[in-house]
Amino acid sequence: MERKRLGDLLVESGMITAEQLQKALQEQQVSRQKLGDVLLSQGYISETQLIEVLEFQLGIPHVSLFKFKFDQSLTGIINESMAKRYQVIPLKKEGSKLMVAMADPLDYFALDDLRMSTGFQIEQAIATRDDIQRAIMRYYSLQESVNELMEDLPQDPTQMENELADEDSPIVRLVNQLIQQAVQTRASDIHFDPQEDSLRVRLRIDGLLRTERTLPRHMTNIVTARLKIMANLNIAERRIPQDGRLKMEINMKEIDIRVSTLPTLYGEKVVMRLLDLSTAISDVERLGFNKRNIGLFLKMLDVPSGLILITGPTGTGKSSTLYAALNRLNGEDVNIITVEDPVEYQLEGVNQVQVNPAAGMTFAKGLRAILRQDPNIVMVGEVRDLETAEIAIRASLTGHLVLSTLHTNDAVSTITRLVDMGIPPFLLSSSLTGVVSQRLVRRICSDCRTEVEPTAHERALLERRGLQWQKLYKGQGCGNCSMTGYRGRLAIHEVLVVDDALRRMILENRPAREYRQHAVKNGMILLLDDGLLKVLQGHTTIDEVLRVAVNE
């Protein structure tokens, strides 16, 4: 193959200008990075564009490693240190040829070194850097730890105790690598599910669970014991659920991990909730509100007293919205106190109280104590019962701004839910400032986003909601999104402002249907419509919106 330089190829194909190439080359001399990495960091090209150029101009095939059937014996030809150094993964060998996936197939120094060290003629394929890093983690580091542990699984209790405490032991390395892999794939949770004949490890990525690994059944106890030691739980107690937490630094990021155990038929199920403290949303403007809704929400936060509720099912980002709101309100001149279960993110300058039911510290008891501490703003993690709801509402009527969450399907049904719980309508009408209902939808992967024609069903839905469309998009599936077509999530909202007319309707205990009619007449954008607006902006798909929002 003729040795072409990447910069020349990109200029020839019109992806970048000669001027941009010169700037990138100057930056490269300073940073000592590869040219491709400099171009990506400067935003001149995307990884997809880079792959397209190499694929079309040089005929280098593009492979997705997510579903690729790997030959494990090839890891003996290219060792782990070389795979990491050059960002390569061996794919297949045919006679004297070895095909390798590379993040940079024009790295001729790497190609020469691979040829010399393996004795094979090297054929390149191109894969995304994320794809290669995940494959290296899965097929080198993890597999090596699993193999080591299977060969020498400790049987003696003393030996097992030593293994669990030794940072270099296979079990410790295996668990650390599983957590590291989860962080790299942006997972929010890791599930360790004991089955009759295996231990299944599943990751929740962008809201959906997928099986990442299946470990042998006899490894269940030692993996569970290690997880419990990390979270400072009692490893001898296997009959009752336990909760703990720990912090780890992974790839220069501080990760806060909540650990929960549950005794099941085949052993203890362990779930780890991963909170990346570096990516916590601290700005209300970055929560994905549309222009109208952000204006209404900020207006609510400016009211000095009253009750603001964020509603939606579990795992819809309610806590992130609450924390972002508190961050906006936080200042030296206000006393903010929270009562939470558990405290997820620590906010500087905010007094955060952890609920502890075992010691008698409930939401209601914590909230009563908070009100004696001269607060301006109170955040209650969740309204779970009538007692907590009543105290929160009375606090909002005595000059406090109270923020909390509630599990309801939409903004309007929050009113009827609180009345059904036993809150008198006269109290509710006086205290409630507004309600934000929220859901999370998966965001279309920017690397494989492509224009599509709407189906007849989608066209009918958009017409019925009175929406005009130019283009719709979906993700084709690539290495960066693990072939799902989605990468990351964004929120859709429904913001209900309680005005004087709605207060009178609550006082008269009208049906929810009338509240909804009044709110829509006054311009409230329903969850479904906010989702469809984000579809028209190219952020998500109609399928995703319909998955979380009711099609009335």
Coordinates of C-alpha atoms in Angstrom, one line a residue:
M1 CA 0.0 0.0 0.0
E2 CA 1.2 3.5 -0.9
R3 CA 2.1 5.3 2.3
K4 CA -0.2 8.3 2.3
R5 CA -0.3 10.8 5.1
L6 CA -3.6 11.4 7.0
G7 CA -3.5 15.2 6.7
D8 CA -3.1 15.1 2.9
L9 CA -6.0 12.6 2.6
L10 CA -8.3 14.8 4.6
V11 CA -7.4 17.9 2.6
E12 CA -7.9 16.0 -0.7
S13 CA -11.3 14.7 0.4
G14 CA -12.4 18.2 1.4
M15 CA -13.0 17.3 5.1
I16 CA -10.5 20.0 6.3
T17 CA -8.8 23.0 4.8
A18 CA -5.1 23.3 4.3
E19 CA -5.1 26.1 6.9
Q20 CA -6.8 23.8 9.5
L21 CA -4.2 21.1 8.7
Q22 CA -1.4 23.6 9.4
K23 CA -2.9 24.7 12.7
A24 CA -3.3 21.0 13.7
L25 CA 0.3 20.2 12.7
Q26 CA 1.5 23.2 14.8
E27 CA -0.6 22.0 17.8
Q28 CA 0.8 18.4 17.2
Q29 CA 4.4 19.7 17.7
V30 CA 3.5 21.2 21.0
S31 CA 1.3 18.4 22.4
R32 CA 3.1 15.4 20.8
Q33 CA -0.2 13.8 20.1
K34 CA -1.1 11.9 16.9
L35 CA -2.5 14.1 14.1
G36 CA -5.8 12.3 14.2
D37 CA -6.2 12.9 17.9
V38 CA -5.4 16.6 17.5
L39 CA -7.9 17.0 14.6
L40 CA -10.6 15.3 16.8
S41 CA -9.9 17.4 19.9
Q42 CA -9.9 20.6 17.8
G43 CA -13.4 19.6 16.4
Y44 CA -12.2 19.8 12.8
I45 CA -13.5 16.3 12.1
S46 CA -15.5 13.6 13.9
E47 CA -14.4 10.0 14.4
T48 CA -17.0 8.9 11.9
Q49 CA -15.6 11.3 9.2
L50 CA -12.1 10.0 9.9
I51 CA -13.2 6.4 9.4
E52 CA -15.1 7.3 6.2
V53 CA -12.0 8.9 4.7
L54 CA -9.8 5.9 5.5
E55 CA -12.5 3.4 4.3
F56 CA -13.2 5.1 1.0
Q57 CA -9.8 6.6 0.1
L58 CA -7.6 3.7 1.1
G59 CA -10.0 0.8 1.1
I60 CA -9.3 -0.1 4.7
P61 CA -12.4 -2.0 6.0
H62 CA -14.3 -0.6 9.0
V63 CA -15.3 -3.2 11.7
S64 CA -17.6 -3.0 14.7
L65 CA -16.1 -5.1 17.5
F66 CA -19.3 -5.2 19.6
K67 CA -20.6 -8.4 17.9
F68 CA -17.4 -9.7 16.5
K69 CA -16.6 -13.4 17.1
F70 CA -13.1 -13.3 18.6
D71 CA -10.5 -16.1 18.4
Q72 CA -9.2 -16.1 22.0
S73 CA -5.9 -17.8 20.8
L74 CA -4.9 -14.7 19.0
T75 CA -4.3 -12.8 22.3
G76 CA -1.1 -15.0 22.5
I77 CA 0.2 -13.5 19.3
I78 CA -0.3 -9.8 20.3
N79 CA 0.1 -9.4 24.0
E80 CA -1.8 -7.0 26.2
S81 CA 0.9 -4.3 26.6
M82 CA 1.4 -4.1 22.8
A83 CA -2.4 -4.0 22.2
K84 CA -2.7 -1.1 24.6
R85 CA 0.4 0.7 23.3
Y86 CA -0.8 0.7 19.7
Q87 CA -4.5 0.5 20.3
V88 CA -4.9 -2.6 18.3
I89 CA -6.8 -5.9 18.6
P90 CA -6.1 -9.1 16.6
L91 CA -9.2 -10.2 14.6
K92 CA -8.3 -13.3 12.5
K93 CA -5.3 -15.1 10.9
E94 CA -5.2 -16.7 7.5
G95 CA -1.9 -18.4 6.6
S96 CA 0.8 -15.8 7.0
K97 CA -1.7 -12.9 7.3
L98 CA -2.9 -11.4 10.5
M99 CA -5.8 -9.0 10.4
V100 CA -5.9 -6.4 13.2
A101 CA -8.3 -3.7 14.1
M102 CA -6.6 -0.3 14.7
A103 CA -7.7 3.1 15.9
D104 CA -5.0 4.6 13.6
P105 CA -4.4 2.3 10.6
L106 CA -1.8 4.8 9.2
D107 CA 0.5 4.3 12.2
Y108 CA 3.3 2.8 10.1
F109 CA 5.6 2.5 13.1
A110 CA 3.0 0.3 14.9
L111 CA 2.5 -1.8 11.7
D112 CA 6.3 -2.4 11.3
D113 CA 6.6 -3.3 15.0
L114 CA 3.6 -5.7 14.8
R115 CA 5.0 -7.3 11.7
M116 CA 8.5 -7.8 13.3
S117 CA 7.2 -9.1 16.7
T118 CA 4.5 -11.5 15.3
G119 CA 6.2 -12.7 12.1
F120 CA 2.9 -12.2 10.3
Q121 CA 2.0 -9.9 7.4
I122 CA -0.3 -7.3 8.9
E123 CA -3.7 -6.4 7.3
Q124 CA -5.4 -3.3 8.8
A125 CA -9.1 -2.8 9.6
I126 CA -10.3 0.4 11.4
A127 CA -12.4 0.5 14.5
T128 CA -13.2 3.4 16.9
R129 CA -10.9 4.0 19.8
D130 CA -13.7 3.3 22.3
D131 CA -14.5 0.1 20.6
I132 CA -10.9 -1.1 20.8
Q133 CA -10.4 -0.1 24.4
R134 CA -13.6 -2.0 25.4
A135 CA -12.3 -5.1 23.5
I136 CA -8.9 -4.9 25.1
M137 CA -10.5 -4.7 28.5
R138 CA -12.8 -7.6 27.8
Y139 CA -10.5 -10.0 26.0
Y140 CA -7.2 -9.4 27.7
S141 CA -7.5 -8.0 31.3
L142 CA -10.9 -9.5 32.3
Q143 CA -10.3 -12.9 30.7
E144 CA -6.9 -13.2 32.2
S145 CA -8.3 -12.5 35.7
V146 CA -11.2 -15.0 35.2
N147 CA -8.8 -17.7 33.9
E148 CA -6.4 -17.1 36.9
L149 CA -9.2 -17.3 39.4
M150 CA -10.7 -20.5 37.9
E151 CA -7.3 -22.2 38.0
D152 CA -6.7 -21.3 41.6
L153 CA -10.0 -20.6 43.4
P154 CA -9.3 -20.5 47.1
Q155 CA -11.1 -23.3 49.1
D156 CA -9.6 -22.8 52.6
P157 CA -11.3 -19.9 54.5
T158 CA -8.0 -18.4 55.6
Q159 CA -6.7 -18.4 52.1
M160 CA -9.9 -16.9 50.8
E161 CA -9.6 -14.1 53.4
N162 CA -6.1 -13.3 52.3
E163 CA -7.1 -13.3 48.6
L164 CA -10.0 -10.9 49.3
A165 CA -7.7 -8.5 51.0
D166 CA -4.7 -8.7 48.6
E167 CA -4.9 -5.9 46.0
D168 CA -3.0 -8.0 43.5
S169 CA -5.1 -11.2 43.8
P170 CA -7.1 -12.3 40.7
I171 CA -10.5 -11.7 42.5
V172 CA -9.6 -8.1 43.4
R173 CA -8.3 -7.5 39.9
L174 CA -11.5 -9.1 38.3
V175 CA -13.9 -7.0 40.3
N176 CA -11.9 -3.8 39.7
Q177 CA -11.8 -4.5 36.0
L178 CA -15.6 -5.1 35.9
I179 CA -16.2 -1.8 37.6
Q180 CA -13.7 0.0 35.3
Q181 CA -15.4 -1.5 32.2
A182 CA -18.8 -0.3 33.5
V183 CA -17.4 3.2 33.9
Q184 CA -15.9 3.2 30.4
T185 CA -19.2 2.1 28.9
R186 CA -21.0 4.9 30.8
A187 CA -23.1 2.3 32.8
S188 CA -25.3 3.7 35.6
D189 CA -25.6 0.3 37.4
I190 CA -23.9 -3.1 37.6
H191 CA -26.0 -6.1 38.4
F192 CA -24.4 -9.3 39.7
D193 CA -27.2 -11.9 39.3
P194 CA -26.7 -15.4 40.8
Q195 CA -28.4 -18.0 38.5
E196 CA -28.7 -21.8 39.0
D197 CA -25.6 -22.5 36.9
S198 CA -23.8 -19.1 36.5
L199 CA -23.2 -15.6 37.8
R200 CA -24.5 -13.1 35.3
V201 CA -23.0 -9.6 35.2
R202 CA -25.3 -7.1 33.6
L203 CA -24.8 -3.3 32.9
R204 CA -27.5 -0.7 32.7
I205 CA -26.5 1.6 29.9
D206 CA -28.7 4.5 28.8
G207 CA -31.6 3.0 30.9
L208 CA -31.5 -0.5 29.4
L209 CA -29.9 -3.6 30.9
R210 CA -27.6 -5.8 28.9
T211 CA -25.6 -8.9 29.8
E212 CA -21.9 -8.1 29.8
R213 CA -20.3 -11.4 31.1
T214 CA -21.3 -14.8 32.4
L215 CA -19.1 -16.2 35.1
P216 CA -19.0 -19.8 36.4
R217 CA -21.5 -20.6 39.3
H218 CA -18.8 -21.5 41.8
M219 CA -17.3 -17.9 41.6
T220 CA -20.5 -16.4 43.0
N221 CA -19.6 -16.5 46.7
I222 CA -16.0 -15.0 46.3
V223 CA -17.2 -12.2 44.0
T224 CA -20.0 -11.3 46.4
A225 CA -17.7 -11.4 49.4
R226 CA -15.2 -9.0 47.6
L227 CA -18.0 -6.6 46.7
K228 CA -19.2 -6.6 50.4
I229 CA -15.7 -6.0 51.7
M230 CA -15.3 -3.0 49.4
A231 CA -18.6 -1.5 50.7
N232 CA -17.7 -2.3 54.3
L233 CA -20.7 -4.7 54.7
N234 CA -20.9 -7.8 56.9
I235 CA -19.7 -10.8 54.7
A236 CA -20.9 -13.4 57.2
E237 CA -24.5 -12.1 57.0
R238 CA -26.3 -13.6 54.0
R239 CA -29.9 -13.7 55.1
I240 CA -30.9 -10.0 55.1
P241 CA -30.4 -7.2 52.6
Q242 CA -27.5 -4.8 53.3
D243 CA -26.6 -1.3 51.9
G244 CA -23.2 0.4 51.7
R245 CA -21.2 2.8 49.7
L246 CA -17.6 3.4 48.5
K247 CA -15.5 5.7 46.4
M248 CA -13.1 4.7 43.7
E249 CA -10.8 6.7 41.3
I250 CA -11.1 5.4 37.8
N251 CA -9.4 7.0 34.8
M252 CA -8.7 10.2 36.9
K253 CA -12.4 10.4 37.8
E254 CA -13.9 10.1 41.3
I255 CA -16.7 7.5 41.2
D256 CA -19.2 7.3 44.1
I257 CA -20.7 3.8 44.3
R258 CA -23.8 2.7 46.2
V259 CA -24.0 -1.1 46.9
S260 CA -27.1 -3.0 47.7
T261 CA -27.4 -6.7 48.4
L262 CA -30.5 -8.9 48.3
P263 CA -30.7 -12.6 49.3
T264 CA -32.2 -14.7 46.4
L265 CA -32.7 -18.4 45.7
Y266 CA -29.2 -19.0 44.3
G267 CA -27.2 -16.5 46.4
E268 CA -27.0 -12.8 47.1
K269 CA -27.8 -10.4 44.2
V270 CA -25.6 -7.3 44.3
V271 CA -26.4 -4.1 42.5
M272 CA -23.9 -1.2 42.3
R273 CA -25.1 2.3 41.4
L274 CA -22.3 4.3 39.8
L275 CA -22.3 8.1 40.3
D276 CA -19.6 9.9 38.3
L277 CA -19.0 13.0 40.4
S278 CA -17.2 14.7 37.6
T279 CA -20.3 14.6 35.3
A280 CA -22.9 15.7 37.8
I281 CA -25.2 18.3 36.2
S282 CA -24.8 21.5 38.3
D283 CA -26.5 23.9 35.8
V284 CA -30.3 24.1 35.3
E285 CA -29.6 25.4 31.8
R286 CA -28.0 22.0 30.8
L287 CA -31.0 19.9 31.9
G288 CA -32.5 19.8 28.4
F289 CA -35.6 22.1 29.1
N290 CA -37.1 23.7 26.0
K291 CA -37.1 27.6 26.0
R292 CA -40.7 27.9 27.4
N293 CA -40.2 25.3 30.1
I294 CA -36.9 26.6 31.4
G295 CA -38.4 30.1 31.7
L296 CA -41.3 28.7 33.8
F297 CA -39.0 26.5 36.0
L298 CA -36.6 29.4 36.7
K299 CA -39.7 31.6 37.6
M300 CA -40.8 28.9 40.1
L301 CA -37.3 28.9 41.7
D302 CA -37.4 32.7 42.1
V303 CA -40.5 32.5 44.3
P304 CA -39.3 32.8 48.0
S305 CA -41.8 30.3 49.4
G306 CA -44.0 27.5 48.2
L307 CA -43.7 23.8 47.2
I308 CA -42.1 22.7 43.9
L309 CA -42.3 19.0 43.0
I310 CA -40.3 17.0 40.5
T311 CA -42.2 13.9 39.5
G312 CA -41.7 10.7 37.5
P313 CA -40.8 7.0 38.0
T314 CA -37.5 5.8 39.5
G315 CA -34.5 6.5 37.3
T316 CA -35.8 9.5 35.4
G317 CA -33.2 12.0 36.6
K318 CA -35.4 13.7 39.3
S319 CA -32.4 13.9 41.7
S320 CA -30.2 15.6 39.0
T321 CA -32.9 18.2 38.4
L322 CA -33.2 18.9 42.2
Y323 CA -29.5 19.2 42.7
A324 CA -29.2 21.5 39.7
A325 CA -32.0 23.7 41.2
L326 CA -30.3 23.7 44.6
N327 CA -27.0 24.6 43.0
R328 CA -28.6 27.6 41.4
L329 CA -30.2 28.7 44.6
N330 CA -27.1 28.2 46.7
G331 CA -25.4 31.3 48.1
E332 CA -23.9 32.7 51.3
D333 CA -27.1 34.6 52.1
V334 CA -29.4 31.5 52.2
N335 CA -29.5 28.5 54.6
I336 CA -30.2 25.3 52.5
I337 CA -30.9 22.0 54.3
T338 CA -31.7 18.7 52.7
V339 CA -33.0 15.4 54.0
E340 CA -32.2 12.5 51.6
D341 CA -32.2 8.8 51.3
P342 CA -29.4 8.4 50.3
V343 CA -27.3 11.6 49.8
E344 CA -26.2 11.1 46.2
Y345 CA -24.1 14.1 45.5
Q346 CA -22.4 16.3 48.0
L347 CA -23.0 20.0 47.5
E348 CA -20.6 22.6 49.0
G349 CA -22.3 25.0 51.3
V350 CA -25.5 22.9 51.7
N351 CA -26.3 21.0 54.9
Q352 CA -27.3 17.5 53.8
V353 CA -28.9 15.0 56.2
Q354 CA -29.0 11.3 55.6
V355 CA -32.2 9.3 56.5
N356 CA -31.6 6.4 58.8
P357 CA -34.9 4.5 59.5
A358 CA -33.1 1.9 61.6
A359 CA -32.1 4.6 64.1
G360 CA -35.6 6.2 63.8
M361 CA -34.4 9.1 61.5
T362 CA -37.2 9.2 58.9
F363 CA -38.0 11.9 56.3
A364 CA -40.8 13.2 58.6
K365 CA -38.5 13.3 61.7
G366 CA -35.6 14.8 59.8
L367 CA -37.9 17.5 58.3
R368 CA -39.3 18.5 61.7
A369 CA -35.7 18.9 63.0
I370 CA -34.7 20.9 59.9
L371 CA -37.5 23.4 60.4
R372 CA -36.0 24.3 63.8
Q373 CA -32.7 25.1 62.1
D374 CA -33.8 28.5 60.5
P375 CA -33.7 27.3 56.9
N376 CA -34.6 29.4 53.8
I377 CA -34.8 26.5 51.4
V378 CA -35.6 22.8 52.3
M379 CA -35.1 19.8 50.0
V380 CA -36.9 16.6 50.9
G381 CA -35.5 13.7 48.8
E382 CA -39.0 12.1 48.4
V383 CA -42.6 12.5 49.6
R384 CA -43.3 8.9 50.6
D385 CA -46.2 9.3 53.1
L386 CA -48.9 11.6 54.4
E387 CA -46.9 12.7 57.4
T388 CA -43.9 13.9 55.2
A389 CA -46.3 15.6 52.7
E390 CA -48.1 17.5 55.5
I391 CA -44.9 18.8 57.1
A392 CA -43.5 19.8 53.7
I393 CA -46.7 21.7 52.8
R394 CA -46.9 23.4 56.2
A395 CA -43.2 24.4 55.9
S396 CA -43.9 25.9 52.4
L397 CA -46.8 27.9 53.9
T398 CA -44.6 29.4 56.7
G399 CA -42.2 31.2 54.4
H400 CA -39.9 28.3 53.2
L401 CA -39.1 27.2 49.7
V402 CA -39.6 23.4 49.7
L403 CA -38.4 21.2 46.8
S404 CA -39.2 17.5 46.7
T405 CA -40.0 14.5 44.4
L406 CA -43.0 12.3 44.0
H407 CA -43.7 9.2 42.0
T408 CA -46.6 10.1 39.6
N409 CA -47.2 9.6 35.9
D410 CA -47.6 13.2 34.8
A411 CA -47.7 16.7 36.3
V412 CA -51.5 17.0 36.6
S413 CA -52.0 13.7 38.4
T414 CA -49.6 15.0 41.2
I415 CA -52.5 17.1 42.5
T416 CA -55.0 14.2 42.7
R417 CA -52.3 12.0 44.2
L418 CA -51.6 14.4 47.1
V419 CA -55.4 14.8 47.7
D420 CA -55.8 11.0 47.7
M421 CA -52.9 10.7 50.2
G422 CA -55.0 12.9 52.6
I423 CA -53.8 16.4 52.0
P424 CA -56.8 18.8 52.4
P425 CA -57.4 20.7 49.1
F426 CA -57.3 24.1 50.9
L427 CA -53.7 23.4 52.1
L428 CA -52.6 22.2 48.7
S429 CA -54.1 25.1 46.7
S430 CA -52.3 27.6 49.0
S431 CA -48.9 25.9 49.0
L432 CA -48.2 24.3 45.5
T433 CA -46.2 26.6 43.2
G434 CA -45.6 24.1 40.4
V435 CA -44.8 20.6 39.2
V436 CA -42.2 19.4 36.8
S437 CA -42.8 15.9 35.3
Q438 CA -39.7 14.4 33.8
R439 CA -38.6 11.3 31.8
L440 CA -35.3 10.3 30.2
V441 CA -35.0 9.2 26.5
R442 CA -32.0 7.8 24.8
R443 CA -30.1 10.3 22.6
I444 CA -29.3 9.3 18.9
C445 CA -25.6 8.4 18.6
S446 CA -23.9 11.4 16.8
D447 CA -21.4 9.1 15.1
C448 CA -23.9 7.0 13.2
R449 CA -26.9 9.4 12.9
T450 CA -28.6 9.1 9.6
E451 CA -31.7 10.7 8.0
V452 CA -34.8 8.4 7.6
E453 CA -38.3 8.6 6.2
P454 CA -41.0 8.6 8.8
T455 CA -43.3 5.5 8.8
A456 CA -47.1 5.9 8.1
H457 CA -47.7 5.5 11.9
E458 CA -45.1 8.2 12.8
R459 CA -46.5 10.5 10.1
A460 CA -50.0 10.1 11.5
L461 CA -48.8 10.8 15.0
L462 CA -47.0 14.0 14.0
E463 CA -50.0 15.2 12.0
R464 CA -52.4 14.4 14.9
R465 CA -50.2 16.5 17.3
G466 CA -50.1 19.4 14.7
L467 CA -46.4 19.2 14.1
Q468 CA -44.6 19.9 10.8
W469 CA -41.4 17.9 10.0
Q470 CA -38.5 18.4 7.6
K471 CA -36.3 15.5 8.6
L472 CA -36.2 12.6 11.1
Y473 CA -33.1 10.8 12.2
K474 CA -32.1 7.5 13.7
G475 CA -28.8 5.8 14.6
Q476 CA -27.6 3.0 12.3
G477 CA -25.5 1.4 15.1
C478 CA -21.7 1.6 15.4
G479 CA -18.8 0.7 17.7
N480 CA -19.2 3.9 19.8
C481 CA -22.9 3.0 20.7
S482 CA -22.4 -0.8 20.9
M483 CA -24.6 -1.1 17.8
T484 CA -27.7 0.3 19.6
G485 CA -28.0 3.6 17.6
Y486 CA -28.1 5.5 20.9
R487 CA -25.5 7.1 23.1
G488 CA -26.3 9.1 26.2
R489 CA -29.7 10.4 27.4
L490 CA -31.7 13.6 27.5
A491 CA -34.7 14.7 29.5
I492 CA -38.2 15.5 28.3
H493 CA -40.5 17.6 30.6
E494 CA -44.0 18.8 31.4
V495 CA -44.1 21.9 33.5
L496 CA -47.4 22.7 35.3
V497 CA -47.6 26.2 36.9
V498 CA -50.3 26.6 39.6
D499 CA -52.0 29.9 38.8
D500 CA -55.0 31.6 40.6
A501 CA -57.6 29.8 38.4
L502 CA -56.0 26.4 39.1
R503 CA -55.8 27.2 42.8
R504 CA -59.6 27.7 42.8
M505 CA -60.1 24.4 40.9
I506 CA -58.0 22.5 43.5
L507 CA -59.9 24.2 46.3
E508 CA -63.2 22.9 44.7
N509 CA -61.5 19.4 44.3
R510 CA -62.3 19.2 40.5
P511 CA -61.4 16.1 38.5
A512 CA -57.9 15.7 37.0
R513 CA -59.3 16.0 33.5
E514 CA -60.3 19.7 34.1
Y515 CA -56.9 20.5 35.6
R516 CA -55.3 19.2 32.4
Q517 CA -57.7 21.0 30.1
H518 CA -56.9 24.3 31.9
A519 CA -53.1 23.7 31.8
V520 CA -53.1 22.9 28.1
K521 CA -55.3 25.8 27.3
N522 CA -52.7 28.0 29.1
G523 CA -49.9 26.6 27.0
M524 CA -48.5 23.7 29.0
I525 CA -46.5 21.4 26.7
L526 CA -47.3 17.8 27.4
L527 CA -44.5 15.2 27.9
L528 CA -45.3 13.6 24.6
D529 CA -45.2 16.9 22.7
D530 CA -41.9 17.9 24.3
G531 CA -40.5 14.6 23.3
L532 CA -41.7 15.0 19.7
L533 CA -40.2 18.5 19.5
K534 CA -36.9 16.9 20.4
V535 CA -37.4 14.3 17.7
L536 CA -37.9 17.1 15.2
Q537 CA -34.6 18.7 16.4
G538 CA -32.8 15.4 15.7
H539 CA -32.0 14.5 19.3
T540 CA -34.0 11.3 19.7
T541 CA -36.6 9.0 17.9
I542 CA -40.3 8.6 18.1
D543 CA -39.9 5.0 19.3
E544 CA -38.0 6.3 22.3
V545 CA -40.5 9.0 23.2
L546 CA -43.4 6.6 23.0
R547 CA -41.5 4.2 25.3
V548 CA -41.7 6.7 28.1
A549 CA -44.6 9.0 27.3
V550 CA -48.3 8.1 27.0
N551 CA -49.8 8.6 23.6
E552 CA -53.2 10.1 24.5

